[in-house]
């Protein structure tokens, strides 16, 4: 079969997991949906080290949390404790703390100011610091994955605990979206997920809850 030049992707002998990963994660999740298979659930690994975090796209973190939760369907609980258990210690930190670290800009010793008022740095090797930007993105995606699982598990049930938890997480994500260094549009995926599942969890009550509708209208603004 003839392939036009624009149809050929040259990536070497290795598999590009950035392309195959999302579909593979979704396929495995659907194959073992609600089975409670611990061995399969263990395949959905959320990065627990800085090195592993550098090797996984933030959107894949959402799928890892969601996939593991869907396999272990009966274990999903509408509680903050369950949500925190889905995050490794690297990501299980208060979002406000992560944002504070992202926004803080340490000034290296030995800086000088030139005549044109532009800051110039002398040769200085800063100590290794965590990549708070990557940690922040992975954190909100992991929270979104957990909220997605809770929303699916309790969709249409009007479960008060699920509604309250999802609303709380949604408002936190919306606040963080506005504080994020990259601007609000850089952090829209996680709040959008939270809006959808919060509405799903409260759908049978005929109301999507106070605060959810206004938040939905402001996604991406």
PDB file of C-alpha atoms in Angstrom:
ATOM      1  CA  UNK A   1       0.000   0.000   0.000  1.00  0.00           C
ATOM      2  CA  UNK A   2       1.335   3.405  -0.979  1.00  0.00           C
ATOM      3  CA  UNK A   3       1.585   6.046   1.734  1.00  0.00           C
ATOM      4  CA  UNK A   4       1.921   9.695   0.920  1.00  0.00           C
ATOM      5  CA  UNK A   5       4.882  11.508   2.441  1.00  0.00           C
ATOM      6  CA  UNK A   6       2.681  13.394   4.892  1.00  0.00           C
ATOM      7  CA  UNK A   7       1.258  10.093   6.193  1.00  0.00           C
ATOM      8  CA  UNK A   8       4.632   8.739   7.285  1.00  0.00           C
ATOM      9  CA  UNK A   9       5.886   9.490  10.788  1.00  0.00           C
ATOM     10  CA  UNK A  10       9.576   8.777  11.348  1.00  0.00           C
ATOM     11  CA  UNK A  11      10.120   8.077  15.043  1.00  0.00           C
ATOM     12  CA  UNK A  12      12.769   5.380  15.059  1.00  0.00           C
ATOM     13  CA  UNK A  13      12.376   1.824  16.377  1.00  0.00           C
ATOM     14  CA  UNK A  14      10.810   2.822  19.726  1.00  0.00           C
ATOM     15  CA  UNK A  15       7.091   3.167  20.387  1.00  0.00           C
ATOM     16  CA  UNK A  16       5.950   6.733  21.005  1.00  0.00           C
ATOM     17  CA  UNK A  17       3.985   6.253  24.224  1.00  0.00           C
ATOM     18  CA  UNK A  18       2.781   9.855  24.070  1.00  0.00           C
ATOM     19  CA  UNK A  19       0.674   8.705  21.099  1.00  0.00           C
ATOM     20  CA  UNK A  20      -0.200   5.143  22.138  1.00  0.00           C
ATOM     21  CA  UNK A  21      -0.459   5.671  25.915  1.00  0.00           C
ATOM     22  CA  UNK A  22      -3.912   7.296  26.232  1.00  0.00           C
ATOM     23  CA  UNK A  23      -5.628   4.757  23.963  1.00  0.00           C
ATOM     24  CA  UNK A  24      -3.854   1.848  25.661  1.00  0.00           C
ATOM     25  CA  UNK A  25      -4.860   3.106  29.114  1.00  0.00           C
ATOM     26  CA  UNK A  26      -8.489   3.495  28.068  1.00  0.00           C
ATOM     27  CA  UNK A  27      -8.527   0.074  26.416  1.00  0.00           C
ATOM     28  CA  UNK A  28      -7.095  -1.681  29.471  1.00  0.00           C
ATOM     29  CA  UNK A  29      -9.507   0.189  31.740  1.00  0.00           C
ATOM     30  CA  UNK A  30     -12.548  -0.869  29.710  1.00  0.00           C
ATOM     31  CA  UNK A  31     -11.380  -4.481  29.462  1.00  0.00           C
ATOM     32  CA  UNK A  32     -11.175  -4.809  33.243  1.00  0.00           C
ATOM     33  CA  UNK A  33     -13.882  -2.331  34.227  1.00  0.00           C
ATOM     34  CA  UNK A  34     -15.320  -3.090  37.709  1.00  0.00           C
ATOM     35  CA  UNK A  35     -13.423  -6.397  37.937  1.00  0.00           C
ATOM     36  CA  UNK A  36     -11.469  -5.514  41.067  1.00  0.00           C
ATOM     37  CA  UNK A  37      -8.349  -7.124  39.561  1.00  0.00           C
ATOM     38  CA  UNK A  38      -5.501  -5.879  41.770  1.00  0.00           C
ATOM     39  CA  UNK A  39      -2.799  -6.932  39.325  1.00  0.00           C
ATOM     40  CA  UNK A  40      -4.327  -4.938  36.484  1.00  0.00           C
ATOM     41  CA  UNK A  41      -4.980  -1.955  38.739  1.00  0.00           C
ATOM     42  CA  UNK A  42      -1.294  -1.937  39.654  1.00  0.00           C
ATOM     43  CA  UNK A  43      -0.489  -1.307  35.983  1.00  0.00           C
ATOM     44  CA  UNK A  44      -1.959   2.165  36.318  1.00  0.00           C
ATOM     45  CA  UNK A  45       0.994   3.792  38.029  1.00  0.00           C
ATOM     46  CA  UNK A  46       0.988   7.435  39.019  1.00  0.00           C
ATOM     47  CA  UNK A  47       4.528   8.924  39.018  1.00  0.00           C
ATOM     48  CA  UNK A  48       5.967   8.884  42.514  1.00  0.00           C
ATOM     49  CA  UNK A  49       9.389  10.414  41.771  1.00  0.00           C
ATOM     50  CA  UNK A  50      10.587  13.512  39.946  1.00  0.00           C
ATOM     51  CA  UNK A  51      12.271  11.303  37.342  1.00  0.00           C
ATOM     52  CA  UNK A  52       9.066   9.369  36.644  1.00  0.00           C
ATOM     53  CA  UNK A  53       7.109  12.625  36.511  1.00  0.00           C
ATOM     54  CA  UNK A  54       9.378  13.914  33.742  1.00  0.00           C
ATOM     55  CA  UNK A  55       8.590  10.834  31.681  1.00  0.00           C
ATOM     56  CA  UNK A  56       4.797  11.106  31.780  1.00  0.00           C
ATOM     57  CA  UNK A  57       2.556  13.757  30.298  1.00  0.00           C
ATOM     58  CA  UNK A  58       0.172  15.438  32.787  1.00  0.00           C
ATOM     59  CA  UNK A  59      -2.921  14.212  30.943  1.00  0.00           C
ATOM     60  CA  UNK A  60      -1.706  10.637  31.357  1.00  0.00           C
ATOM     61  CA  UNK A  61      -1.695  11.152  35.134  1.00  0.00           C
ATOM     62  CA  UNK A  62      -5.449  11.742  34.940  1.00  0.00           C
ATOM     63  CA  UNK A  63      -5.902   8.508  32.988  1.00  0.00           C
ATOM     64  CA  UNK A  64      -3.731   6.550  35.440  1.00  0.00           C
ATOM     65  CA  UNK A  65      -5.864   7.598  38.404  1.00  0.00           C
ATOM     66  CA  UNK A  66      -9.106   7.120  36.502  1.00  0.00           C
ATOM     67  CA  UNK A  67      -8.095   3.737  35.086  1.00  0.00           C
ATOM     68  CA  UNK A  68      -7.074   2.299  38.442  1.00  0.00           C
ATOM     69  CA  UNK A  69     -10.263   3.587  40.032  1.00  0.00           C
ATOM     70  CA  UNK A  70     -12.489   2.119  37.323  1.00  0.00           C
ATOM     71  CA  UNK A  71     -10.894  -1.305  37.733  1.00  0.00           C
ATOM     72  CA  UNK A  72     -11.304  -1.083  41.518  1.00  0.00           C
ATOM     73  CA  UNK A  73     -14.845   0.268  41.159  1.00  0.00           C
ATOM     74  CA  UNK A  74     -16.176  -1.004  44.491  1.00  0.00           C
ATOM     75  CA  UNK A  75     -13.389   0.751  46.387  1.00  0.00           C
ATOM     76  CA  UNK A  76     -14.326   4.235  45.186  1.00  0.00           C
ATOM     77  CA  UNK A  77     -15.506   6.349  48.110  1.00  0.00           C
ATOM     78  CA  UNK A  78     -16.840   9.887  48.220  1.00  0.00           C
ATOM     79  CA  UNK A  79     -14.305  11.083  50.761  1.00  0.00           C
ATOM     80  CA  UNK A  80     -11.214  13.260  50.907  1.00  0.00           C
ATOM     81  CA  UNK A  81      -9.261  10.346  52.392  1.00  0.00           C
ATOM     82  CA  UNK A  82      -9.951   8.163  49.351  1.00  0.00           C
ATOM     83  CA  UNK A  83      -9.027  10.999  47.001  1.00  0.00           C
ATOM     84  CA  UNK A  84      -5.743  11.591  48.832  1.00  0.00           C
ATOM     85  CA  UNK A  85      -4.915   7.869  48.688  1.00  0.00           C
ATOM     86  CA  UNK A  86      -4.893   8.050  44.885  1.00  0.00           C
ATOM     87  CA  UNK A  87      -1.928  10.432  44.968  1.00  0.00           C
ATOM     88  CA  UNK A  88       1.665   9.407  45.805  1.00  0.00           C
ATOM     89  CA  UNK A  89       3.451  11.501  48.476  1.00  0.00           C
ATOM     90  CA  UNK A  90       5.129  13.598  45.760  1.00  0.00           C
ATOM     91  CA  UNK A  91       1.723  14.861  44.589  1.00  0.00           C
ATOM     92  CA  UNK A  92      -0.268  14.574  47.829  1.00  0.00           C
ATOM     93  CA  UNK A  93       0.450  18.116  48.991  1.00  0.00           C
ATOM     94  CA  UNK A  94      -1.870  21.061  49.563  1.00  0.00           C
ATOM     95  CA  UNK A  95      -2.528  22.799  46.262  1.00  0.00           C
ATOM     96  CA  UNK A  96      -1.975  26.179  47.895  1.00  0.00           C
ATOM     97  CA  UNK A  97       1.525  25.102  48.938  1.00  0.00           C
ATOM     98  CA  UNK A  98       2.341  23.909  45.419  1.00  0.00           C
ATOM     99  CA  UNK A  99       1.136  27.218  43.959  1.00  0.00           C
ATOM    100  CA  UNK A 100       3.138  29.218  46.485  1.00  0.00           C
ATOM    101  CA  UNK A 101       6.267  27.329  45.456  1.00  0.00           C
ATOM    102  CA  UNK A 102       5.454  27.786  41.760  1.00  0.00           C
ATOM    103  CA  UNK A 103       5.032  31.528  42.220  1.00  0.00           C
ATOM    104  CA  UNK A 104       8.081  32.067  44.405  1.00  0.00           C
ATOM    105  CA  UNK A 105      11.178  33.175  42.487  1.00  0.00           C
ATOM    106  CA  UNK A 106      14.348  32.828  44.592  1.00  0.00           C
ATOM    107  CA  UNK A 107      17.012  35.428  43.975  1.00  0.00           C
ATOM    108  CA  UNK A 108      20.469  33.943  43.595  1.00  0.00           C
ATOM    109  CA  UNK A 109      23.293  35.495  45.631  1.00  0.00           C
ATOM    110  CA  UNK A 110      25.823  37.595  43.759  1.00  0.00           C
ATOM    111  CA  UNK A 111      23.409  39.515  41.542  1.00  0.00           C
ATOM    112  CA  UNK A 112      24.345  42.924  40.225  1.00  0.00           C
ATOM    113  CA  UNK A 113      22.361  45.664  38.587  1.00  0.00           C
ATOM    114  CA  UNK A 114      23.736  47.356  35.473  1.00  0.00           C
ATOM    115  CA  UNK A 115      23.275  51.005  34.490  1.00  0.00           C
ATOM    116  CA  UNK A 116      20.219  50.223  32.384  1.00  0.00           C
ATOM    117  CA  UNK A 117      18.500  48.696  35.463  1.00  0.00           C
ATOM    118  CA  UNK A 118      18.444  45.174  34.023  1.00  0.00           C
ATOM    119  CA  UNK A 119      19.398  42.472  36.510  1.00  0.00           C
ATOM    120  CA  UNK A 120      22.460  40.473  35.583  1.00  0.00           C
ATOM    121  CA  UNK A 121      23.468  37.278  37.366  1.00  0.00           C
ATOM    122  CA  UNK A 122      26.986  36.200  38.030  1.00  0.00           C
ATOM    123  CA  UNK A 123      27.967  32.603  37.595  1.00  0.00           C
ATOM    124  CA  UNK A 124      25.844  30.764  40.126  1.00  0.00           C
ATOM    125  CA  UNK A 125      24.781  27.165  40.330  1.00  0.00           C
ATOM    126  CA  UNK A 126      21.482  26.933  42.162  1.00  0.00           C
ATOM    127  CA  UNK A 127      20.798  23.863  44.302  1.00  0.00           C
ATOM    128  CA  UNK A 128      18.533  21.255  42.805  1.00  0.00           C
ATOM    129  CA  UNK A 129      14.914  22.225  43.355  1.00  0.00           C
ATOM    130  CA  UNK A 130      11.720  20.273  42.702  1.00  0.00           C
ATOM    131  CA  UNK A 131      10.008  21.130  39.452  1.00  0.00           C
ATOM    132  CA  UNK A 132       6.943  22.656  41.071  1.00  0.00           C
ATOM    133  CA  UNK A 133       5.398  23.419  37.702  1.00  0.00           C
ATOM    134  CA  UNK A 134       5.394  19.740  36.761  1.00  0.00           C
ATOM    135  CA  UNK A 135       4.236  18.751  40.254  1.00  0.00           C
ATOM    136  CA  UNK A 136       1.399  21.263  40.077  1.00  0.00           C
ATOM    137  CA  UNK A 137       0.175  20.065  36.689  1.00  0.00           C
ATOM    138  CA  UNK A 138       0.358  16.423  37.749  1.00  0.00           C
ATOM    139  CA  UNK A 139      -1.423  17.205  41.031  1.00  0.00           C
ATOM    140  CA  UNK A 140      -4.434  18.869  39.418  1.00  0.00           C
ATOM    141  CA  UNK A 141      -4.668  16.148  36.779  1.00  0.00           C
ATOM    142  CA  UNK A 142      -4.556  13.440  39.455  1.00  0.00           C
ATOM    143  CA  UNK A 143      -7.265  15.251  41.436  1.00  0.00           C
ATOM    144  CA  UNK A 144      -9.328  15.546  38.253  1.00  0.00           C
ATOM    145  CA  UNK A 145      -8.927  11.805  37.642  1.00  0.00           C
ATOM    146  CA  UNK A 146     -10.103  11.030  41.160  1.00  0.00           C
ATOM    147  CA  UNK A 147     -13.042  13.415  40.832  1.00  0.00           C
ATOM    148  CA  UNK A 148     -13.903  11.820  37.487  1.00  0.00           C
ATOM    149  CA  UNK A 149     -14.028   8.400  39.145  1.00  0.00           C
ATOM    150  CA  UNK A 150     -16.195   9.663  42.019  1.00  0.00           C
ATOM    151  CA  UNK A 151     -18.524  11.396  39.583  1.00  0.00           C
ATOM    152  CA  UNK A 152     -18.970   8.236  37.527  1.00  0.00           C
ATOM    153  CA  UNK A 153     -19.405   6.040  40.587  1.00  0.00           C
ATOM    154  CA  UNK A 154     -22.089   8.248  42.131  1.00  0.00           C
ATOM    155  CA  UNK A 155     -23.670   9.643  38.955  1.00  0.00           C
ATOM    156  CA  UNK A 156     -27.394  10.161  39.378  1.00  0.00           C
ATOM    157  CA  UNK A 157     -27.391   9.131  43.040  1.00  0.00           C
ATOM    158  CA  UNK A 158     -27.658  12.587  44.642  1.00  0.00           C
ATOM    159  CA  UNK A 159     -25.078  11.397  47.139  1.00  0.00           C
ATOM    160  CA  UNK A 160     -24.577  14.387  49.430  1.00  0.00           C
ATOM    161  CA  UNK A 161     -20.980  13.476  50.309  1.00  0.00           C
ATOM    162  CA  UNK A 162     -20.020  13.123  46.659  1.00  0.00           C
ATOM    163  CA  UNK A 163     -21.674  16.410  45.728  1.00  0.00           C
ATOM    164  CA  UNK A 164     -19.998  18.296  48.578  1.00  0.00           C
ATOM    165  CA  UNK A 165     -16.565  16.812  47.863  1.00  0.00           C
ATOM    166  CA  UNK A 166     -16.734  17.476  44.127  1.00  0.00           C
ATOM    167  CA  UNK A 167     -17.982  21.014  44.661  1.00  0.00           C
ATOM    168  CA  UNK A 168     -15.146  21.671  47.111  1.00  0.00           C
ATOM    169  CA  UNK A 169     -12.535  20.309  44.703  1.00  0.00           C
ATOM    170  CA  UNK A 170     -14.045  22.266  41.824  1.00  0.00           C
ATOM    171  CA  UNK A 171     -13.831  25.568  43.691  1.00  0.00           C
ATOM    172  CA  UNK A 172     -10.250  24.836  44.721  1.00  0.00           C
ATOM    173  CA  UNK A 173      -9.279  24.073  41.129  1.00  0.00           C
ATOM    174  CA  UNK A 174     -11.001  27.214  39.884  1.00  0.00           C
ATOM    175  CA  UNK A 175      -9.115  29.318  42.417  1.00  0.00           C
ATOM    176  CA  UNK A 176      -5.830  27.660  41.470  1.00  0.00           C
ATOM    177  CA  UNK A 177      -6.553  28.204  37.772  1.00  0.00           C
ATOM    178  CA  UNK A 178      -6.612  31.939  38.332  1.00  0.00           C
ATOM    179  CA  UNK A 179      -3.399  31.921  40.375  1.00  0.00           C
ATOM    180  CA  UNK A 180      -1.449  29.681  37.998  1.00  0.00           C
ATOM    181  CA  UNK A 181       1.659  31.366  36.518  1.00  0.00           C
ATOM    182  CA  UNK A 182       0.737  30.313  32.975  1.00  0.00           C
ATOM    183  CA  UNK A 183      -2.599  32.111  33.122  1.00  0.00           C
ATOM    184  CA  UNK A 184      -6.110  30.692  33.555  1.00  0.00           C
ATOM    185  CA  UNK A 185      -6.312  28.988  30.170  1.00  0.00           C
ATOM    186  CA  UNK A 186      -3.310  26.805  30.990  1.00  0.00           C
ATOM    187  CA  UNK A 187      -5.211  25.051  33.777  1.00  0.00           C
ATOM    188  CA  UNK A 188      -8.695  24.584  32.319  1.00  0.00           C
ATOM    189  CA  UNK A 189      -8.821  20.814  31.856  1.00  0.00           C
ATOM    190  CA  UNK A 190      -9.034  19.805  35.518  1.00  0.00           C
ATOM    191  CA  UNK A 191     -11.801  22.281  36.472  1.00  0.00           C
ATOM    192  CA  UNK A 192     -13.757  21.294  33.352  1.00  0.00           C
ATOM    193  CA  UNK A 193     -13.646  17.652  34.441  1.00  0.00           C
ATOM    194  CA  UNK A 194     -14.710  18.593  37.963  1.00  0.00           C
ATOM    195  CA  UNK A 195     -17.659  20.606  36.630  1.00  0.00           C
ATOM    196  CA  UNK A 196     -18.879  17.700  34.511  1.00  0.00           C
ATOM    197  CA  UNK A 197     -18.706  15.073  37.235  1.00  0.00           C
ATOM    198  CA  UNK A 198     -20.115  17.378  39.909  1.00  0.00           C
ATOM    199  CA  UNK A 199     -23.132  17.936  37.682  1.00  0.00           C
ATOM    200  CA  UNK A 200     -23.418  14.196  37.016  1.00  0.00           C
ATOM    201  CA  UNK A 201     -23.331  13.318  40.710  1.00  0.00           C
ATOM    202  CA  UNK A 202     -26.183  15.699  41.473  1.00  0.00           C
ATOM    203  CA  UNK A 203     -28.170  15.195  38.281  1.00  0.00           C
ATOM    204  CA  UNK A 204     -31.017  13.162  39.786  1.00  0.00           C
ATOM    205  CA  UNK A 205     -31.846  15.939  42.224  1.00  0.00           C
ATOM    206  CA  UNK A 206     -32.766  18.255  39.364  1.00  0.00           C
ATOM    207  CA  UNK A 207     -30.117  20.796  40.315  1.00  0.00           C
ATOM    208  CA  UNK A 208     -26.408  21.003  39.630  1.00  0.00           C
ATOM    209  CA  UNK A 209     -25.783  22.746  42.904  1.00  0.00           C
ATOM    210  CA  UNK A 210     -24.867  26.203  44.089  1.00  0.00           C
ATOM    211  CA  UNK A 211     -21.549  27.333  42.648  1.00  0.00           C
ATOM    212  CA  UNK A 212     -21.261  24.684  39.928  1.00  0.00           C
ATOM    213  CA  UNK A 213     -23.145  26.495  37.170  1.00  0.00           C
ATOM    214  CA  UNK A 214     -21.261  29.812  37.584  1.00  0.00           C
ATOM    215  CA  UNK A 215     -17.970  27.925  37.680  1.00  0.00           C
ATOM    216  CA  UNK A 216     -18.863  26.064  34.506  1.00  0.00           C
ATOM    217  CA  UNK A 217     -19.507  29.352  32.747  1.00  0.00           C
ATOM    218  CA  UNK A 218     -16.067  30.664  33.673  1.00  0.00           C
ATOM    219  CA  UNK A 219     -13.992  27.702  32.449  1.00  0.00           C
ATOM    220  CA  UNK A 220     -11.234  28.980  30.204  1.00  0.00           C
ATOM    221  CA  UNK A 221     -11.703  32.632  31.171  1.00  0.00           C
TER     222      UNK A 221
END
